[in-house]
Amino acid sequence: RRRHTRYISVTGVQTCALPICPEPVHGLHVSRPWHTACNSSGVRNVSACLEAPMPTRQPWRTALRLLVGVALLWPSAPALGQTLEGQTNLMAGYVNVNGQMHGGLVQIDRQSRGHIGYFAEFNVVSGPDCSRCQPKYRDLTAVGGIRINWRPGSRVTAYAQAGVGVLSSRASEYSYDQPLPGGRTVRVTDPAFTVNEFALQPGGGVTYMLSPRFGVRGQATLQFGVPDQSQWEGITLFQYIGGGAVFRF
């Protein structure tokens, strides 16, 4: 996660307030930018949750379970001879970020010509970066872009997509103990803050139509967020796993 601009001056030593985590965690790594002002203090109190990877829960297992469920439904679905071109799909469902943040997503896509289509996606997730980490975040993302469908119009359609848009991330207020020289600590409360970023979100998924008008979809994407580089250093990197119902009209 990004480091922020809040400071506290204690006994003449200026330190930069950073999110904290009580213990190391392992798994998928998450990166968020440094605020450039943190570099000027000469003090970097980097916590375990900022330097260590994410928990052992693997997001790909969620996608695997979804695909297995779709495969089990295959025999019960009638044969579908439908045309995808010119039709619009509306998806609503659940999204998980790195096994810790949870929320919902809404997606609209339309097939324009051949294998090419376009889409728009909106999602809201909230939670900490890792177990018992501080602070908690609320991320809102809106992206749109191009989608390439494999076998459009068939019962099962795999696709790849790339979208661009915006990410707005708000961190809640939190408190932590700041270590001082001599083994002393001081309690620091850091206020809430918001960072807006440019978002690039490539990914792919599978749509399985149970009828000409209703189906299910699973999707996995990576999200790269680039904040204002005059104020922040680095990028945001998250993995999204989502799924839900698809309505075609």
mmCIF file of C-alpha atoms in Angstrom:
data_model
loop_
_atom_site.group_PDB
_atom_site.id
_atom_site.type_symbol
_atom_site.label_atom_id
_atom_site.label_comp_id
_atom_site.label_asym_id
_atom_site.label_seq_id
_atom_site.Cartn_x
_atom_site.Cartn_y
_atom_site.Cartn_z
ATOM 1 C CA ARG A 1 0.000 0.000 0.000
ATOM 2 C CA ARG A 2 0.989 3.599 -0.504
ATOM 3 C CA ARG A 3 2.774 5.471 2.258
ATOM 4 C CA HIS A 4 1.216 8.756 3.241
ATOM 5 C CA THR A 5 2.165 12.312 4.100
ATOM 6 C CA ARG A 6 1.289 12.384 7.800
ATOM 7 C CA TYR A 7 4.115 13.152 10.209
ATOM 8 C CA ILE A 8 4.666 13.485 13.930
ATOM 9 C CA SER A 9 7.540 15.299 15.603
ATOM 10 C CA VAL A 10 8.665 13.756 18.911
ATOM 11 C CA THR A 11 11.770 14.875 20.816
ATOM 12 C CA GLY A 12 12.965 16.672 17.716
ATOM 13 C CA VAL A 13 12.833 13.562 15.466
ATOM 14 C CA GLN A 14 10.458 13.708 12.527
ATOM 15 C CA THR A 15 9.078 10.353 11.421
ATOM 16 C CA CYS A 16 6.755 9.299 8.630
ATOM 17 C CA ALA A 17 3.569 7.462 9.658
ATOM 18 C CA LEU A 18 3.157 4.166 7.798
ATOM 19 C CA PRO A 19 0.526 1.397 7.821
ATOM 20 C CA ILE A 20 1.506 -1.446 10.141
ATOM 21 C CA CYS A 21 1.039 -5.199 10.462
ATOM 22 C CA PRO A 22 1.723 -7.217 13.635
ATOM 23 C CA GLU A 23 3.228 -10.256 11.931
ATOM 24 C CA PRO A 24 4.632 -11.407 8.557
ATOM 25 C CA VAL A 25 2.294 -13.032 6.059
ATOM 26 C CA HIS A 26 3.042 -15.132 3.030
ATOM 27 C CA GLY A 27 1.580 -15.676 -0.427
ATOM 28 C CA LEU A 28 0.783 -13.161 -3.147
ATOM 29 C CA HIS A 29 2.712 -9.883 -2.903
ATOM 30 C CA VAL A 30 0.851 -6.598 -2.926
ATOM 31 C CA SER A 31 2.516 -3.331 -3.795
ATOM 32 C CA ARG A 32 1.317 0.204 -3.173
ATOM 33 C CA PRO A 33 3.207 3.455 -3.719
ATOM 34 C CA TRP A 34 5.420 5.420 -1.338
ATOM 35 C CA HIS A 35 4.563 9.041 -0.755
ATOM 36 C CA THR A 36 7.552 11.131 -1.815
ATOM 37 C CA ALA A 37 7.426 13.156 1.400
ATOM 38 C CA CYS A 38 8.339 10.028 3.404
ATOM 39 C CA ASN A 39 11.776 10.003 1.821
ATOM 40 C CA SER A 40 12.623 13.460 3.172
ATOM 41 C CA SER A 41 12.418 12.433 6.845
ATOM 42 C CA GLY A 42 15.299 9.993 6.619
ATOM 43 C CA VAL A 43 13.282 7.491 8.697
ATOM 44 C CA ARG A 44 11.502 4.481 7.186
ATOM 45 C CA ASN A 45 9.550 2.397 9.666
ATOM 46 C CA VAL A 46 8.471 -0.287 7.178
ATOM 47 C CA SER A 47 6.112 -2.823 8.740
ATOM 48 C CA ALA A 48 5.963 -6.555 8.115
ATOM 49 C CA CYS A 49 2.766 -6.353 6.092
ATOM 50 C CA LEU A 50 4.337 -3.816 3.723
ATOM 51 C CA GLU A 51 7.479 -5.823 3.054
ATOM 52 C CA ALA A 52 6.088 -9.376 3.290
ATOM 53 C CA PRO A 53 3.822 -11.133 0.770
ATOM 54 C CA MET A 54 0.098 -11.644 1.237
ATOM 55 C CA PRO A 55 -1.559 -14.572 3.121
ATOM 56 C CA THR A 56 -1.380 -18.171 2.004
ATOM 57 C CA ARG A 57 -4.910 -18.165 0.623
ATOM 58 C CA GLN A 58 -4.501 -18.510 -3.140
ATOM 59 C CA PRO A 59 -7.058 -16.610 -5.290
ATOM 60 C CA TRP A 60 -6.614 -19.064 -8.175
ATOM 61 C CA ARG A 61 -8.302 -21.756 -6.078
ATOM 62 C CA THR A 62 -11.535 -19.753 -6.131
ATOM 63 C CA ALA A 63 -11.411 -19.608 -9.919
ATOM 64 C CA LEU A 64 -10.663 -23.356 -10.109
ATOM 65 C CA ARG A 65 -13.693 -24.188 -7.958
ATOM 66 C CA LEU A 66 -15.880 -22.002 -10.162
ATOM 67 C CA LEU A 67 -14.648 -23.709 -13.339
ATOM 68 C CA VAL A 68 -15.265 -27.157 -11.819
ATOM 69 C CA GLY A 69 -18.824 -26.104 -10.960
ATOM 70 C CA VAL A 70 -19.401 -24.923 -14.515
ATOM 71 C CA ALA A 71 -18.112 -28.237 -15.880
ATOM 72 C CA LEU A 72 -20.546 -30.161 -13.662
ATOM 73 C CA LEU A 73 -23.470 -28.110 -15.024
ATOM 74 C CA TRP A 74 -22.559 -28.867 -18.654
ATOM 75 C CA PRO A 75 -24.741 -32.020 -19.118
ATOM 76 C CA SER A 76 -27.860 -30.290 -17.755
ATOM 77 C CA ALA A 77 -27.727 -27.316 -20.140
ATOM 78 C CA PRO A 78 -29.635 -27.506 -23.439
ATOM 79 C CA ALA A 79 -27.846 -27.068 -26.746
ATOM 80 C CA LEU A 80 -27.691 -23.395 -27.621
ATOM 81 C CA GLY A 81 -27.560 -22.022 -31.134
ATOM 82 C CA GLN A 82 -27.516 -18.297 -30.509
ATOM 83 C CA THR A 83 -25.868 -15.274 -32.049
ATOM 84 C CA LEU A 84 -23.767 -13.137 -29.718
ATOM 85 C CA GLU A 85 -23.221 -10.275 -32.165
ATOM 86 C CA GLY A 86 -25.376 -7.245 -31.414
ATOM 87 C CA GLN A 87 -26.470 -8.531 -27.992
ATOM 88 C CA THR A 88 -25.682 -7.029 -24.594
ATOM 89 C CA ASN A 89 -24.664 -8.932 -21.464
ATOM 90 C CA LEU A 90 -25.184 -7.631 -17.934
ATOM 91 C CA MET A 91 -23.211 -9.317 -15.151
ATOM 92 C CA ALA A 92 -23.607 -8.790 -11.403
ATOM 93 C CA GLY A 93 -21.641 -10.700 -8.793
ATOM 94 C CA TYR A 94 -18.930 -10.983 -6.154
ATOM 95 C CA VAL A 95 -15.250 -10.023 -6.344
ATOM 96 C CA ASN A 96 -12.326 -10.941 -4.075
ATOM 97 C CA VAL A 97 -8.974 -9.144 -3.963
ATOM 98 C CA ASN A 98 -5.958 -11.179 -2.821
ATOM 99 C CA GLY A 99 -8.064 -13.250 -0.424
ATOM 100 C CA GLN A 100 -8.596 -10.303 1.958
ATOM 101 C CA MET A 101 -10.752 -7.608 0.393
ATOM 102 C CA HIS A 102 -14.335 -8.390 -0.588
ATOM 103 C CA GLY A 103 -16.997 -6.588 -2.583
ATOM 104 C CA GLY A 104 -19.261 -6.563 -5.607
ATOM 105 C CA LEU A 105 -18.984 -5.877 -9.311
ATOM 106 C CA VAL A 106 -21.249 -4.921 -12.190
ATOM 107 C CA GLN A 107 -20.154 -5.447 -15.790
ATOM 108 C CA ILE A 108 -21.759 -4.613 -19.135
ATOM 109 C CA ASP A 109 -20.388 -5.967 -22.412
ATOM 110 C CA ARG A 110 -21.493 -6.042 -26.018
ATOM 111 C CA GLN A 111 -20.271 -7.967 -29.044
ATOM 112 C CA SER A 112 -19.740 -5.614 -31.980
ATOM 113 C CA ARG A 113 -18.171 -7.569 -34.865
ATOM 114 C CA GLY A 114 -16.665 -11.035 -35.202
ATOM 115 C CA HIS A 115 -14.645 -11.840 -32.093
ATOM 116 C CA ILE A 116 -14.282 -8.208 -30.982
ATOM 117 C CA GLY A 117 -16.452 -6.513 -28.376
ATOM 118 C CA TYR A 118 -16.224 -3.908 -25.664
ATOM 119 C CA PHE A 119 -17.067 -3.744 -21.959
ATOM 120 C CA ALA A 120 -17.443 -1.487 -18.930
ATOM 121 C CA GLU A 121 -16.897 -2.646 -15.345
ATOM 122 C CA PHE A 122 -17.527 -1.110 -11.926
ATOM 123 C CA ASN A 123 -16.466 -2.691 -8.622
ATOM 124 C CA VAL A 124 -16.268 -1.745 -4.955
ATOM 125 C CA VAL A 125 -14.132 -3.691 -2.447
ATOM 126 C CA SER A 126 -13.186 -3.080 1.169
ATOM 127 C CA GLY A 127 -10.926 -4.582 3.822
ATOM 128 C CA PRO A 128 -7.291 -4.655 4.972
ATOM 129 C CA ASP A 129 -4.312 -5.724 2.873
ATOM 130 C CA CYS A 130 -3.603 -8.700 5.141
ATOM 131 C CA SER A 131 -4.863 -10.391 8.301
ATOM 132 C CA ARG A 132 -4.834 -7.937 11.239
ATOM 133 C CA CYS A 133 -3.199 -5.234 9.094
ATOM 134 C CA GLN A 134 -3.989 -1.552 9.439
ATOM 135 C CA PRO A 135 -5.535 0.487 7.942
ATOM 136 C CA LYS A 136 -8.657 -0.798 6.184
ATOM 137 C CA TYR A 137 -9.205 0.371 2.618
ATOM 138 C CA ARG A 138 -12.212 0.988 0.400
ATOM 139 C CA ASP A 139 -11.345 0.817 -3.302
ATOM 140 C CA LEU A 140 -13.684 1.929 -6.093
ATOM 141 C CA THR A 141 -12.752 1.073 -9.694
ATOM 142 C CA ALA A 142 -14.353 2.031 -13.004
ATOM 143 C CA VAL A 143 -12.758 0.682 -16.204
ATOM 144 C CA GLY A 144 -13.733 0.116 -19.799
ATOM 145 C CA GLY A 145 -12.036 -1.397 -22.823
ATOM 146 C CA ILE A 146 -11.864 -4.055 -25.515
ATOM 147 C CA ARG A 147 -12.733 -7.738 -25.211
ATOM 148 C CA ILE A 148 -11.782 -10.573 -27.581
ATOM 149 C CA ASN A 149 -14.152 -13.573 -27.458
ATOM 150 C CA TRP A 150 -13.234 -17.108 -28.432
ATOM 151 C CA ARG A 151 -16.110 -18.987 -30.105
ATOM 152 C CA PRO A 152 -18.690 -16.192 -29.643
ATOM 153 C CA GLY A 153 -22.274 -17.445 -29.617
ATOM 154 C CA SER A 154 -21.448 -20.919 -28.278
ATOM 155 C CA ARG A 155 -22.500 -22.316 -24.919
ATOM 156 C CA VAL A 156 -19.053 -21.677 -23.426
ATOM 157 C CA THR A 157 -17.153 -18.559 -24.440
ATOM 158 C CA ALA A 158 -13.678 -17.732 -23.173
ATOM 159 C CA TYR A 159 -12.431 -14.182 -23.501
ATOM 160 C CA ALA A 160 -9.451 -11.917 -22.929
ATOM 161 C CA GLN A 161 -9.808 -8.227 -22.213
ATOM 162 C CA ALA A 162 -7.893 -5.053 -21.415
ATOM 163 C CA GLY A 163 -9.424 -2.014 -19.765
ATOM 164 C CA VAL A 164 -8.359 1.437 -18.593
ATOM 165 C CA GLY A 165 -10.042 3.713 -16.093
ATOM 166 C CA VAL A 166 -9.731 5.151 -12.606
ATOM 167 C CA LEU A 167 -9.133 3.768 -9.101
ATOM 168 C CA SER A 168 -10.081 5.703 -5.973
ATOM 169 C CA SER A 169 -8.727 4.244 -2.714
ATOM 170 C CA ARG A 170 -9.667 5.557 0.731
ATOM 171 C CA ALA A 171 -7.822 4.446 3.873
ATOM 172 C CA SER A 172 -9.567 4.601 7.241
ATOM 173 C CA GLU A 173 -8.152 6.343 10.296
ATOM 174 C CA TYR A 174 -5.921 4.092 12.407
ATOM 175 C CA SER A 175 -3.522 4.158 15.357
ATOM 176 C CA TYR A 176 -0.208 2.448 16.039
ATOM 177 C CA ASP A 177 2.794 2.616 18.371
ATOM 178 C CA GLN A 178 5.748 4.520 16.901
ATOM 179 C CA PRO A 179 9.112 3.345 18.301
ATOM 180 C CA LEU A 180 11.494 6.031 19.578
ATOM 181 C CA PRO A 181 15.185 6.022 20.510
ATOM 182 C CA GLY A 182 15.829 4.416 23.893
ATOM 183 C CA GLY A 183 13.168 1.764 23.495
ATOM 184 C CA ARG A 184 10.261 4.137 24.109
ATOM 185 C CA THR A 185 7.096 4.296 21.992
ATOM 186 C CA VAL A 186 4.455 6.922 21.329
ATOM 187 C CA ARG A 187 0.883 6.312 20.205
ATOM 188 C CA VAL A 188 0.235 7.850 16.790
ATOM 189 C CA THR A 189 -3.150 8.301 15.134
ATOM 190 C CA ASP A 190 -3.095 8.726 11.379
ATOM 191 C CA PRO A 191 -6.162 10.327 9.745
ATOM 192 C CA ALA A 192 -8.036 8.921 6.785
ATOM 193 C CA PHE A 193 -6.768 9.776 3.302
ATOM 194 C CA THR A 194 -7.778 9.177 -0.326
ATOM 195 C CA VAL A 195 -5.610 8.522 -3.378
ATOM 196 C CA ASN A 196 -6.907 8.657 -6.967
ATOM 197 C CA GLU A 197 -5.039 6.676 -9.620
ATOM 198 C CA PHE A 198 -5.046 5.812 -13.302
ATOM 199 C CA ALA A 199 -5.956 2.108 -13.614
ATOM 200 C CA LEU A 200 -4.905 -0.480 -16.188
ATOM 201 C CA GLN A 201 -6.735 -3.805 -15.822
ATOM 202 C CA PRO A 202 -5.963 -6.751 -18.166
ATOM 203 C CA GLY A 203 -7.534 -10.162 -17.614
ATOM 204 C CA GLY A 204 -9.818 -12.867 -18.918
ATOM 205 C CA GLY A 205 -12.628 -15.217 -18.055
ATOM 206 C CA VAL A 206 -15.235 -17.752 -19.141
ATOM 207 C CA THR A 207 -18.963 -17.274 -19.766
ATOM 208 C CA TYR A 208 -21.233 -20.326 -19.572
ATOM 209 C CA MET A 209 -24.791 -19.853 -20.856
ATOM 210 C CA LEU A 210 -27.415 -22.074 -19.212
ATOM 211 C CA SER A 211 -30.108 -20.715 -21.533
ATOM 212 C CA PRO A 212 -30.233 -18.149 -24.361
ATOM 213 C CA ARG A 213 -30.845 -15.400 -21.769
ATOM 214 C CA PHE A 214 -29.120 -16.518 -18.568
ATOM 215 C CA GLY A 215 -25.671 -17.812 -17.645
ATOM 216 C CA VAL A 216 -22.749 -17.617 -15.216
ATOM 217 C CA ARG A 217 -19.296 -16.093 -15.540
ATOM 218 C CA GLY A 218 -15.922 -16.356 -13.818
ATOM 219 C CA GLN A 219 -13.169 -13.789 -14.313
ATOM 220 C CA ALA A 220 -9.598 -13.095 -13.176
ATOM 221 C CA THR A 221 -7.821 -9.766 -13.696
ATOM 222 C CA LEU A 222 -4.731 -7.880 -12.605
ATOM 223 C CA GLN A 223 -5.043 -4.242 -11.647
ATOM 224 C CA PHE A 224 -2.187 -1.763 -12.029
ATOM 225 C CA GLY A 225 -2.784 1.651 -10.475
ATOM 226 C CA VAL A 226 -0.543 4.650 -11.210
ATOM 227 C CA PRO A 227 -0.950 7.640 -8.851
ATOM 228 C CA ASP A 228 0.305 11.181 -9.346
ATOM 229 C CA GLN A 229 4.085 10.597 -9.503
ATOM 230 C CA SER A 230 4.775 14.122 -8.225
ATOM 231 C CA GLN A 231 3.296 13.088 -4.872
ATOM 232 C CA TRP A 232 3.610 9.288 -4.812
ATOM 233 C CA GLU A 233 6.265 6.727 -5.744
ATOM 234 C CA GLY A 234 5.502 3.289 -7.183
ATOM 235 C CA ILE A 235 2.267 1.645 -8.321
ATOM 236 C CA THR A 236 -0.665 -0.365 -7.001
ATOM 237 C CA LEU A 237 -0.824 -4.046 -7.985
ATOM 238 C CA PHE A 238 -3.757 -6.303 -7.082
ATOM 239 C CA GLN A 239 -5.273 -9.573 -8.306
ATOM 240 C CA TYR A 240 -9.055 -9.702 -8.712
ATOM 241 C CA ILE A 241 -11.106 -12.923 -8.810
ATOM 242 C CA GLY A 242 -14.805 -12.505 -9.532
ATOM 243 C CA GLY A 243 -17.900 -14.394 -10.556
ATOM 244 C CA GLY A 244 -21.608 -13.910 -10.949
ATOM 245 C CA ALA A 245 -24.783 -14.202 -12.996
ATOM 246 C CA VAL A 246 -25.050 -13.056 -16.629
ATOM 247 C CA PHE A 247 -28.255 -11.740 -18.192
ATOM 248 C CA ARG A 248 -28.368 -11.407 -21.987
ATOM 249 C CA PHE A 249 -30.715 -9.035 -23.788
#
